Structure formats: C-alpha cells, structure tokens
C-alpha cells in the first residue's frame, strides 16, 4: 500500500511539472500583437490591443487542452477563439498566427455563412474588423506538445457579416 501511494505521489509531482505555462513579459505580448496586427494591416482594419483577462481565460483553456495529446476543441465560451497545437515545446507567436493566417488562401472575400467559415474561420477571426482585443496563452506539456489559445473580444465570424468590410 505504501509503494502504491508513493508511486501516485511521484506521478502527480512529475506530471504537474511537465505541464508549464509560458510566462509572459512585455516582449512576448508585443510579439503576439505584432503577429496579429500584420495580418490585420493587410486588410486595413485597426490593430488589436492586449487584454489580460482574455489572456488568463486563454491560459485556463490551454491548460485543460494540454492534458490531452493533440486534441483540440474550442471552449465554446463568450469570446472568439483560435487554438493551435504543435508537437514541440516551443511556439513563437508568429508560428501560430501564420498557421491561422494561411487560411487566407481559402477565403474568397465572402460573408460568413453557417457552412463556409470552418475552412477559414481562424483567419477571419484574426482580421475581424470589430474585434478590438486579444489575449493569448501558451502551455507546453512535454511529450504532449504545446497548446496555444488566443481569445478575442468582441468575437468575430458572425453569420451574415463580412469580416473586414463596413
């Protein structure tokens, strides 16, 4: 019985240590804003501002996702949201935003419908004209990869609307 308890204690201790939140600093935040705002600049929409509350919410969801290997699902919360996973332990802001931005080639300047945005919704969320704030988090979980969540306020991808045209 003592051996089982000791094994559970060790697994809990080491399991918790392998999951780590990438700590934010001013440069880290600026990297996220720059990466997003480059895509926004291309379509002539105002730059995003950082929102710490969104960042904290993103962190909670990224921590939850990081407990599963490569499994991605949206939080279905009140914010717009982009999620990303890679198998390494590092994820610069440009990597995730460029992955989302690469969906631009699938977007053909149409309004959002209930069936079309799944192909390019990450991109259109980043460039959504009325979205003003973003907060992101990165959680690394060792061999389970790195999880990125960015949340947006107000949310984009509204059915019947165009992402960046007035």
PDB file of C-alpha atoms in Angstrom, residues 52-117:
ATOM      1  CA  UNK A  52      -5.031  40.441 -19.746  1.00  0.00           C
ATOM      2  CA  UNK A  53      -8.414  38.956 -18.801  1.00  0.00           C
ATOM      3  CA  UNK A  54      -8.583  37.244 -22.189  1.00  0.00           C
ATOM      4  CA  UNK A  55      -5.037  36.012 -21.686  1.00  0.00           C
ATOM      5  CA  UNK A  56      -5.957  34.454 -18.335  1.00  0.00           C
ATOM      6  CA  UNK A  57      -9.048  32.837 -19.845  1.00  0.00           C
ATOM      7  CA  UNK A  58      -6.913  31.521 -22.715  1.00  0.00           C
ATOM      8  CA  UNK A  59      -4.445  30.086 -20.217  1.00  0.00           C
ATOM      9  CA  UNK A  60      -7.178  28.167 -18.371  1.00  0.00           C
ATOM     10  CA  UNK A  61      -8.375  26.614 -21.604  1.00  0.00           C
ATOM     11  CA  UNK A  62      -4.844  25.846 -22.851  1.00  0.00           C
ATOM     12  CA  UNK A  63      -4.076  24.095 -19.549  1.00  0.00           C
ATOM     13  CA  UNK A  64      -7.170  21.960 -19.958  1.00  0.00           C
ATOM     14  CA  UNK A  65      -6.314  21.090 -23.575  1.00  0.00           C
ATOM     15  CA  UNK A  66      -2.728  20.250 -22.651  1.00  0.00           C
ATOM     16  CA  UNK A  67      -3.861  17.250 -20.643  1.00  0.00           C
ATOM     17  CA  UNK A  68      -4.743  15.510 -23.915  1.00  0.00           C
ATOM     18  CA  UNK A  69      -2.329  14.604 -26.697  1.00  0.00           C
ATOM     19  CA  UNK A  70      -3.021  16.701 -29.782  1.00  0.00           C
ATOM     20  CA  UNK A  71      -6.745  17.003 -29.021  1.00  0.00           C
ATOM     21  CA  UNK A  72      -8.150  20.403 -29.897  1.00  0.00           C
ATOM     22  CA  UNK A  73     -11.612  21.678 -29.154  1.00  0.00           C
ATOM     23  CA  UNK A  74     -12.994  25.149 -28.654  1.00  0.00           C
ATOM     24  CA  UNK A  75     -14.090  26.287 -25.222  1.00  0.00           C
ATOM     25  CA  UNK A  76     -17.453  27.451 -26.587  1.00  0.00           C
ATOM     26  CA  UNK A  77     -17.225  30.472 -24.309  1.00  0.00           C
ATOM     27  CA  UNK A  78     -18.278  34.046 -24.872  1.00  0.00           C
ATOM     28  CA  UNK A  79     -15.139  35.068 -26.758  1.00  0.00           C
ATOM     29  CA  UNK A  80     -13.879  34.455 -30.250  1.00  0.00           C
ATOM     30  CA  UNK A  81     -11.138  31.848 -30.122  1.00  0.00           C
ATOM     31  CA  UNK A  82      -8.294  30.369 -32.130  1.00  0.00           C
ATOM     32  CA  UNK A  83      -6.473  27.254 -30.968  1.00  0.00           C
ATOM     33  CA  UNK A  84      -3.262  25.647 -32.189  1.00  0.00           C
ATOM     34  CA  UNK A  85      -1.086  22.666 -31.294  1.00  0.00           C
ATOM     35  CA  UNK A  86       2.370  21.542 -32.265  1.00  0.00           C
ATOM     36  CA  UNK A  87       4.491  18.623 -31.159  1.00  0.00           C
ATOM     37  CA  UNK A  88       7.444  20.692 -29.972  1.00  0.00           C
ATOM     38  CA  UNK A  89       7.931  22.532 -26.703  1.00  0.00           C
ATOM     39  CA  UNK A  90       8.335  25.967 -28.284  1.00  0.00           C
ATOM     40  CA  UNK A  91       5.812  28.025 -30.188  1.00  0.00           C
ATOM     41  CA  UNK A  92       6.618  31.585 -31.218  1.00  0.00           C
ATOM     42  CA  UNK A  93       3.658  33.885 -31.782  1.00  0.00           C
ATOM     43  CA  UNK A  94       4.375  34.062 -35.494  1.00  0.00           C
ATOM     44  CA  UNK A  95       4.091  30.280 -35.886  1.00  0.00           C
ATOM     45  CA  UNK A  96       0.523  30.062 -34.598  1.00  0.00           C
ATOM     46  CA  UNK A  97      -0.694  33.282 -36.217  1.00  0.00           C
ATOM     47  CA  UNK A  98       0.864  32.359 -39.561  1.00  0.00           C
ATOM     48  CA  UNK A  99      -0.806  28.940 -39.395  1.00  0.00           C
ATOM     49  CA  UNK A 100      -4.154  30.665 -38.833  1.00  0.00           C
ATOM     50  CA  UNK A 101      -3.334  33.276 -41.443  1.00  0.00           C
ATOM     51  CA  UNK A 102      -2.521  30.617 -44.027  1.00  0.00           C
ATOM     52  CA  UNK A 103      -6.278  30.016 -44.268  1.00  0.00           C
ATOM     53  CA  UNK A 104      -6.410  33.313 -46.192  1.00  0.00           C
ATOM     54  CA  UNK A 105      -5.893  31.350 -49.415  1.00  0.00           C
ATOM     55  CA  UNK A 106      -9.199  29.552 -48.733  1.00  0.00           C
ATOM     56  CA  UNK A 107     -11.094  32.781 -48.120  1.00  0.00           C
ATOM     57  CA  UNK A 108     -12.613  34.462 -51.186  1.00  0.00           C
ATOM     58  CA  UNK A 109     -13.972  37.738 -49.812  1.00  0.00           C
ATOM     59  CA  UNK A 110     -17.436  36.414 -48.962  1.00  0.00           C
ATOM     60  CA  UNK A 111     -19.728  36.995 -45.989  1.00  0.00           C
ATOM     61  CA  UNK A 112     -19.673  34.395 -43.252  1.00  0.00           C
ATOM     62  CA  UNK A 113     -22.312  31.669 -43.542  1.00  0.00           C
ATOM     63  CA  UNK A 114     -23.148  28.753 -41.293  1.00  0.00           C
ATOM     64  CA  UNK A 115     -21.297  26.373 -43.575  1.00  0.00           C
ATOM     65  CA  UNK A 116     -18.360  28.235 -45.103  1.00  0.00           C
ATOM     66  CA  UNK A 117     -16.262  29.602 -42.263  1.00  0.00           C
TER      67      UNK A 117
END
